[in-house]
Structure formats: C-alpha cells, structure tokens
mmCIF file of C-alpha atoms in Angstrom:
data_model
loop_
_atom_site.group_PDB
_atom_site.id
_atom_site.type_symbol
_atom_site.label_atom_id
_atom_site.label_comp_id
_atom_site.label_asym_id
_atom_site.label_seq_id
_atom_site.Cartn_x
_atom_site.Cartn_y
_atom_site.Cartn_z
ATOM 1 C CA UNK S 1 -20.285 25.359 -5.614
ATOM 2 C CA UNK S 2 -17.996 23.405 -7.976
ATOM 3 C CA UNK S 3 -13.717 22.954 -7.451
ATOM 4 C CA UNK S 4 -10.800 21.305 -8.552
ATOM 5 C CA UNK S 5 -8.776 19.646 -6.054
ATOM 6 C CA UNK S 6 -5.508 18.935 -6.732
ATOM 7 C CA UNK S 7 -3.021 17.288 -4.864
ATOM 8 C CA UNK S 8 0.010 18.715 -4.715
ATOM 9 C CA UNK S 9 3.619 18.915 -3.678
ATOM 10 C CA UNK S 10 3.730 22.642 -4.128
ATOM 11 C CA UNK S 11 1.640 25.626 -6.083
ATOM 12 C CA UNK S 12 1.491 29.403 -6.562
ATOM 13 C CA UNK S 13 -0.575 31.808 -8.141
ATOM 14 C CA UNK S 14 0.988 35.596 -9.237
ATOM 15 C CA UNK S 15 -0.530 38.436 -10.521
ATOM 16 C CA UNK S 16 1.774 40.920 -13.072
ATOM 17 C CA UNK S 17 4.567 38.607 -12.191
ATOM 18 C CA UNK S 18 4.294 39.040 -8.426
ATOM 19 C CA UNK S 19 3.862 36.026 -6.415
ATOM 20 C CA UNK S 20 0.733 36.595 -3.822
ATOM 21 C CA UNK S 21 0.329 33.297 -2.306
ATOM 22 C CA UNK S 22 1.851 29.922 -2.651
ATOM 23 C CA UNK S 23 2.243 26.362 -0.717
ATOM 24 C CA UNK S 24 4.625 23.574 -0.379
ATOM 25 C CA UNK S 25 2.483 20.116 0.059
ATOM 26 C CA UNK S 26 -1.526 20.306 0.055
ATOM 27 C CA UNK S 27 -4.245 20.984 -1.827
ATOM 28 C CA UNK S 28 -5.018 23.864 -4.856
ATOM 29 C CA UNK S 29 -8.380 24.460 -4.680
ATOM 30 C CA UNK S 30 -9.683 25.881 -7.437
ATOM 31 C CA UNK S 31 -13.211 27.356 -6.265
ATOM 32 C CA UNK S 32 -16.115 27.966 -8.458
ATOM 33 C CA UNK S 33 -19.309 29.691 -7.026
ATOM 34 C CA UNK S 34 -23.040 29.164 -8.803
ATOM 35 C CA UNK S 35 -25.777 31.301 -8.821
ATOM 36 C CA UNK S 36 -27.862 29.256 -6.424
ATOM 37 C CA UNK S 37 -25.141 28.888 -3.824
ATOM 38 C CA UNK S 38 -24.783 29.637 0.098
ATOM 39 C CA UNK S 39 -23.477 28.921 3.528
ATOM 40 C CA UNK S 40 -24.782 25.886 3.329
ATOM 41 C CA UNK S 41 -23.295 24.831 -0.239
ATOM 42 C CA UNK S 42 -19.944 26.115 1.101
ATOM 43 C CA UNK S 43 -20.559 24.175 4.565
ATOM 44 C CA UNK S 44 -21.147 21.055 2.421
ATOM 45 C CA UNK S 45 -17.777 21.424 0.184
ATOM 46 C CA UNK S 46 -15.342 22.087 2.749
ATOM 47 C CA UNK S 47 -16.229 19.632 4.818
ATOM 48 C CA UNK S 48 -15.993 17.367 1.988
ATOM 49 C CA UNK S 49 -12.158 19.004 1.260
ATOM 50 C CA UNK S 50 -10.943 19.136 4.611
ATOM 51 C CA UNK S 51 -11.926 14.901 4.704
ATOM 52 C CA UNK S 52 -10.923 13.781 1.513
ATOM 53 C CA UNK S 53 -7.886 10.977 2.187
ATOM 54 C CA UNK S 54 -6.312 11.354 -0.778
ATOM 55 C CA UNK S 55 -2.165 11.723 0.513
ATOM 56 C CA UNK S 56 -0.424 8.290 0.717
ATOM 57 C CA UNK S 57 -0.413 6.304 4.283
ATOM 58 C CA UNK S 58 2.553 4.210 4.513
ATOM 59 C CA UNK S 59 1.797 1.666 2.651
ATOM 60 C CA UNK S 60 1.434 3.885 -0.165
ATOM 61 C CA UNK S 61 -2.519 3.633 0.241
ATOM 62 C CA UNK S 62 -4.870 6.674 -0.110
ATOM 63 C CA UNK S 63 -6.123 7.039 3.755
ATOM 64 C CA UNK S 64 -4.506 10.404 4.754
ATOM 65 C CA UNK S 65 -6.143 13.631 4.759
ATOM 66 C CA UNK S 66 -4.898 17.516 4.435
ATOM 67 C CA UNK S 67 -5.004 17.293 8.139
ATOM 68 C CA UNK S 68 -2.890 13.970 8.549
ATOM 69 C CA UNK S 69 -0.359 15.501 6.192
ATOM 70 C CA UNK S 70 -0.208 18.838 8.162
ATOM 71 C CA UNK S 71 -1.064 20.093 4.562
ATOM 72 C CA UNK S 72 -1.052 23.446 3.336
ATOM 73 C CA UNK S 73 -3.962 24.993 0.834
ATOM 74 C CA UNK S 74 -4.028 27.771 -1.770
ATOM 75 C CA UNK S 75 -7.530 28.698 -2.637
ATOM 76 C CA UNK S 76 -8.235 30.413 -6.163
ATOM 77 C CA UNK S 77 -11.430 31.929 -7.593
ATOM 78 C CA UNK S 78 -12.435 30.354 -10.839
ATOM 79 C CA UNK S 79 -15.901 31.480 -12.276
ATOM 80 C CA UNK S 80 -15.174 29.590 -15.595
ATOM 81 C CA UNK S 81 -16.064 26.171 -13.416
ATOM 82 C CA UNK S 82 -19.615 26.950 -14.122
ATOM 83 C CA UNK S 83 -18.915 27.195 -17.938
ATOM 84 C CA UNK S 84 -21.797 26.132 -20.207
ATOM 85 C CA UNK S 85 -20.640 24.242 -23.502
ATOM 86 C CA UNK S 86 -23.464 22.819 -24.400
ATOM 87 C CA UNK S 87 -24.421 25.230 -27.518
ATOM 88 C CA UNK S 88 -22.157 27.218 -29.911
ATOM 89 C CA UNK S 89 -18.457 26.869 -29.655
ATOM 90 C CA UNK S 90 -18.414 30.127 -27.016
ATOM 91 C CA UNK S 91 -19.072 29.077 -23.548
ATOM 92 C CA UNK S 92 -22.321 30.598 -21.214
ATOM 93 C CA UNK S 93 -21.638 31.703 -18.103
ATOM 94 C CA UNK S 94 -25.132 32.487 -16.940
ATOM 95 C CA UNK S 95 -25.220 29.688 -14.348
ATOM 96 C CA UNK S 96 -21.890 31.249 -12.199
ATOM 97 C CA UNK S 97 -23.250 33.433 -9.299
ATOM 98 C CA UNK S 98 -22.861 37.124 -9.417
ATOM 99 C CA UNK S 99 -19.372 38.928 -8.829
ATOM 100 C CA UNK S 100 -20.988 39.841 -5.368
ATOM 101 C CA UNK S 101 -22.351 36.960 -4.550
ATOM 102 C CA UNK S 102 -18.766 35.012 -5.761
ATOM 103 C CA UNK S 103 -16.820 37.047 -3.843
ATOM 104 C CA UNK S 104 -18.634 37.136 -0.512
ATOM 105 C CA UNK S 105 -18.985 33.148 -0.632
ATOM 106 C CA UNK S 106 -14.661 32.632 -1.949
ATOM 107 C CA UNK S 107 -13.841 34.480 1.171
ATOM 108 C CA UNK S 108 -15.833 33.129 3.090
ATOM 109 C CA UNK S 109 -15.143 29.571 2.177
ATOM 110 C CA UNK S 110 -11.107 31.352 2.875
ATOM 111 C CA UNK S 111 -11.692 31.943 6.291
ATOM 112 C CA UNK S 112 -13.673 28.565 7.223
ATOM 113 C CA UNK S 113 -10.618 26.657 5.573
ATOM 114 C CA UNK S 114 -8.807 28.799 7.674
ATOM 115 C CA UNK S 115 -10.093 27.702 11.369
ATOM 116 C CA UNK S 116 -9.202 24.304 10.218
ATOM 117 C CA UNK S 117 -5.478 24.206 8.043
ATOM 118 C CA UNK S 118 -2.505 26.249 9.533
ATOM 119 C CA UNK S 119 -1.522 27.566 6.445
ATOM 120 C CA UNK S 120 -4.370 28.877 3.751
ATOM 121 C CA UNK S 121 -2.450 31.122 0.701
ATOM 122 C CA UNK S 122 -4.919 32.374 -1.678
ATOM 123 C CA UNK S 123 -5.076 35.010 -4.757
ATOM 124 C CA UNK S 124 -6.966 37.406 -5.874
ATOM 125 C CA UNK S 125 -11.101 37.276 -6.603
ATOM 126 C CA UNK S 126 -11.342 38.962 -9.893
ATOM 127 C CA UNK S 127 -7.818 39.363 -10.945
ATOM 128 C CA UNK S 128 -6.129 37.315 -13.679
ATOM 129 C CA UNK S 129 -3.640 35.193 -12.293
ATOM 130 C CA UNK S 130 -1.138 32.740 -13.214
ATOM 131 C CA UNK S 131 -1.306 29.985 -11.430
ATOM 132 C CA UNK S 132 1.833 26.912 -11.090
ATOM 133 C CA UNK S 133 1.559 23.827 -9.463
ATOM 134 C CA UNK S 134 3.229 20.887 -9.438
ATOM 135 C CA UNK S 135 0.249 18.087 -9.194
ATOM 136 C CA UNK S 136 1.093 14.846 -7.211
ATOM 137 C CA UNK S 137 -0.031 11.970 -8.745
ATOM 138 C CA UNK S 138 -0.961 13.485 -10.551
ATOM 139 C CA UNK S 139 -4.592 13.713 -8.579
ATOM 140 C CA UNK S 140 -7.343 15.469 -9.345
ATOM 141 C CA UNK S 141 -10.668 15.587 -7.933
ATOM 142 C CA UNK S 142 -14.116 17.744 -9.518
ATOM 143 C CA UNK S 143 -16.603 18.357 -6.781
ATOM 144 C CA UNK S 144 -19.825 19.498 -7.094
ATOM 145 C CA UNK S 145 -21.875 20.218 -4.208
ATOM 146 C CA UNK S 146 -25.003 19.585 -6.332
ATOM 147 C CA UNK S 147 -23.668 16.017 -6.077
ATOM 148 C CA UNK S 148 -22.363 15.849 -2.710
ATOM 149 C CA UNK S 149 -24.037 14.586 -0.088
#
C-alpha cells in the first residue's frame, strides 16, 4: 500500500460539486492499494499513520501525533499512487491492485482508522473527486509499506 500524508489545517473532497466529507486539523490520506497487498500491508500503514509525530509540541518541535492533536482524517482512494513512469510518456498502471481488491482493502483501512480517530471523513472509491486542502507546513509524507518496517 502506498499514501500521501499531509498535514493539514483543514481538507475536503466533493463529487459534482457536492461536498461528501471534509476535516478541520489532521491528516489527508491519500490511499493507494497494490496488487500484492493485504491485512497485513494495511495493518503495517496505519499503524505507521496513526504514530507519525508530525504536529508541533510547544516548542514548535515535531513530537505530536494525530492522537495528541485530537486530529481529524479524511481518507481518499488514489489508484494513480501505483503509477508506472518508467517507459513512454503514458503511465502503467498494472502494478495497482484490482478495483475489488482496492476497494475491499480502502474500506477496510476506513474502518481500522476509525476504532482509533474520532472523526474519519472520507470520499468516494471510484468516483472522481475534487479534493481541497489547505497543507500545514506545508508537510508531506510518501509511505510505502514495501519500505516500512
């Protein structure tokens, strides 16, 4: 699983102009699911999420985490994070896991965010969306669970 964490002081994603989820202070994940990926991938990547201390203590130091913060999350399918560039000017995306498999694994990874944070907004797997944020920092963090340990 691959995502873009972003750290910010508010977010929302809409679909045909109608807001369907959005956040004040947190995290937008954007959440990318491979081919090769389980329980145990998604395991591995929200735990790493739910840790990261990347809101400001204060002394203005990196310590706290979305839990420290009482932060909120917005989760958002992204398929293109497992975009291949490597040939050709027109990316592959034969390595991103199959619309079933993607879709069982984003809500999945939904509801485990979801026994931990208060508030988890989301959009809508397979829908284009528009998403705004404003980032904080601005901070953002790629994670790959191939490179998590």
């Amino acid at each position: 699983m691959r995502a873009v964490v972003q750290r910010v002081s508010s977010a929302q994603v809409a679909i045909e102009g109608q807001v369907v989820g959005s956040i004040g202070r947190g995290f937008l994940v954007l959440l990318g699911v491979g081919e090769a990926d389980g329980p145990e991938q998604l395991e591995r990547l929200w735990s790493k999420i739910h840790k990261l201390r990347i809101f400001a203590d204060d002394q203005g130091k990196t310590n706290l985490s979305l839990a420290d913060v009482d932060g909120e999350l917005l989760v958002v399918s992204q398929f293109t994070l497992f975009a291949n560039c490597r040939k050709g000017n027109r990316p592959s995306f034969t390595q991103a896991g199959s619309p079933h498999l993607a879709e069982e694994l984003y809500e999945r990874f939904v509801e485990r965010a979801r026994q931990d944070v208060a508030r988890v907004e989301t959009g809508r797997f397979g829908a284009d969306m528009q998403v705004s944020l404003v980032n904080d920092g601005p901070f953002t963090i790629l994670l790959d669970t191939d490179e998590l340990m």
